[in-house]
Amino acid sequence: MRADRLPLVIDTDPGVDDAIAILAALAAPALDLRALTVVSGNAALETGVANAGGLLAFAGRDVPVHAGATRPLLRSILRGKYHGPSGMGPLALPPANRAPDPEHAVAFLVRSLREAARPGARRLTICAIGPLTNLALAIAQDPAVVAGIDRIVLMGGGFRTGGNRTPAAEFNILADPHAAAIVLGSGAPIVMAPLDVTQRAMATPARVAKLRALGGRYAVAVADLLDFFDRRDPDRYGSMGGPLHDPCTILYLLQPELFTARSAHVEICHDAGPAFGQTLADWWNLTDREPNAEILVDVDADGFFDRLGALLQAL
Ligand code: RIB
Ligand code: CA
């Protein structure tokens, strides 16, 4: 194993955009994807676990898959809207090459992060691209696991954009705001990829056509996924196409210079009412609370899609 590869775990609710993020991570020599931990979110846990295994078989890679939380900590279950009945849109995945690992995702996270916290061990990077239930449970079980985290790079929240499932709340946070509050309050170094940046990574028809023109099994499959993911709402997004959410976390790890970030203290609204699941950033330090997140607020979208295309060609 190359010593400079980044030890990574992706916590996911696969999911069309999750699939693209996972394929990008598998393609990147700089990333050492140790495991996929699956959480209830876009789809039910068992569907997500099957999709994770099928994606790895599709990519011809052997990475452990750990099943995690079947539901949010407190609120009712909320499902994604744009992933189709299978959770994978039009993509017909092969069956998994191996059964999910018998170790529960939370137990895996606690064990792995404790090991990563030991003197001389390499810290783990966690890409969290679904509801934060698994991570919150691991932190609640043993807050000391935070010492084993290099960074949590999460897709979630919406600041100046408002939400995408309610006027206030983005799906990953809304689906488990109590878990999000635990993670944001954990003291772990956090990079957030909110709707503010993902809605600027628009998979426009021209960008999708460019991916498809690259050819190859994976670029064509991702182009098919993106066609399915098209929101067909140019009034809202400024173009046809769909915001490419989850891959922002992977592309940030690989090429952070594509992104613009701002530090702020972020709190999660989890009281009942219209703000339930909202993410609030104290941009101007009005509360004198130390920043707890680097928030990605802009991206070089053409550079993003060019790099994504190159990764898919390399897979
Ligand atoms: O709001 C976008 C997020 O919700 C993405 O992670 C998508 O996969 C869904 O989980
Ligand atoms: Ca997701």
Coordinates of N, CA, C and O and ligand atoms in Angstrom, one line a residue, residues 12-13 17-18 42 129-130 172 246, ligand 2:
T12 N -22.7 6.0 3.5 CA -23.5 6.3 2.3 C -24.9 5.7 2.4 O -25.1 4.7 3.1
D13 N -25.8 6.3 1.6 CA -27.2 5.8 1.4 C -27.4 5.7 -0.1 O -28.2 6.4 -0.7
D17 N -26.4 9.7 -6.7 CA -25.2 10.5 -6.6 C -24.2 9.9 -5.7 O -23.0 10.1 -5.9
D18 N -24.6 9.1 -4.7 CA -23.7 8.3 -3.9 C -22.9 7.4 -4.8 O -21.7 7.3 -4.6
N42 N -31.7 7.5 1.5 CA -32.4 7.5 0.2 C -33.3 6.3 0.1 O -34.4 6.4 -0.4
I129 N -22.1 10.9 3.2 CA -22.9 11.4 2.0 C -24.3 10.9 2.1 O -25.0 10.8 1.1
G130 N -24.7 10.6 3.3 CA -26.1 10.3 3.7 C -26.5 10.9 5.0 O -25.7 11.7 5.6
N172 N -30.1 15.2 3.7 CA -29.3 14.5 4.6 C -29.4 14.9 6.1 O -29.3 14.1 7.0
D246 N -23.2 14.4 -3.9 CA -22.2 13.6 -3.1 C -20.8 13.6 -3.7 O -19.8 13.6 -2.9
Ligands
CA2 CA -26.5 10.4 -0.5

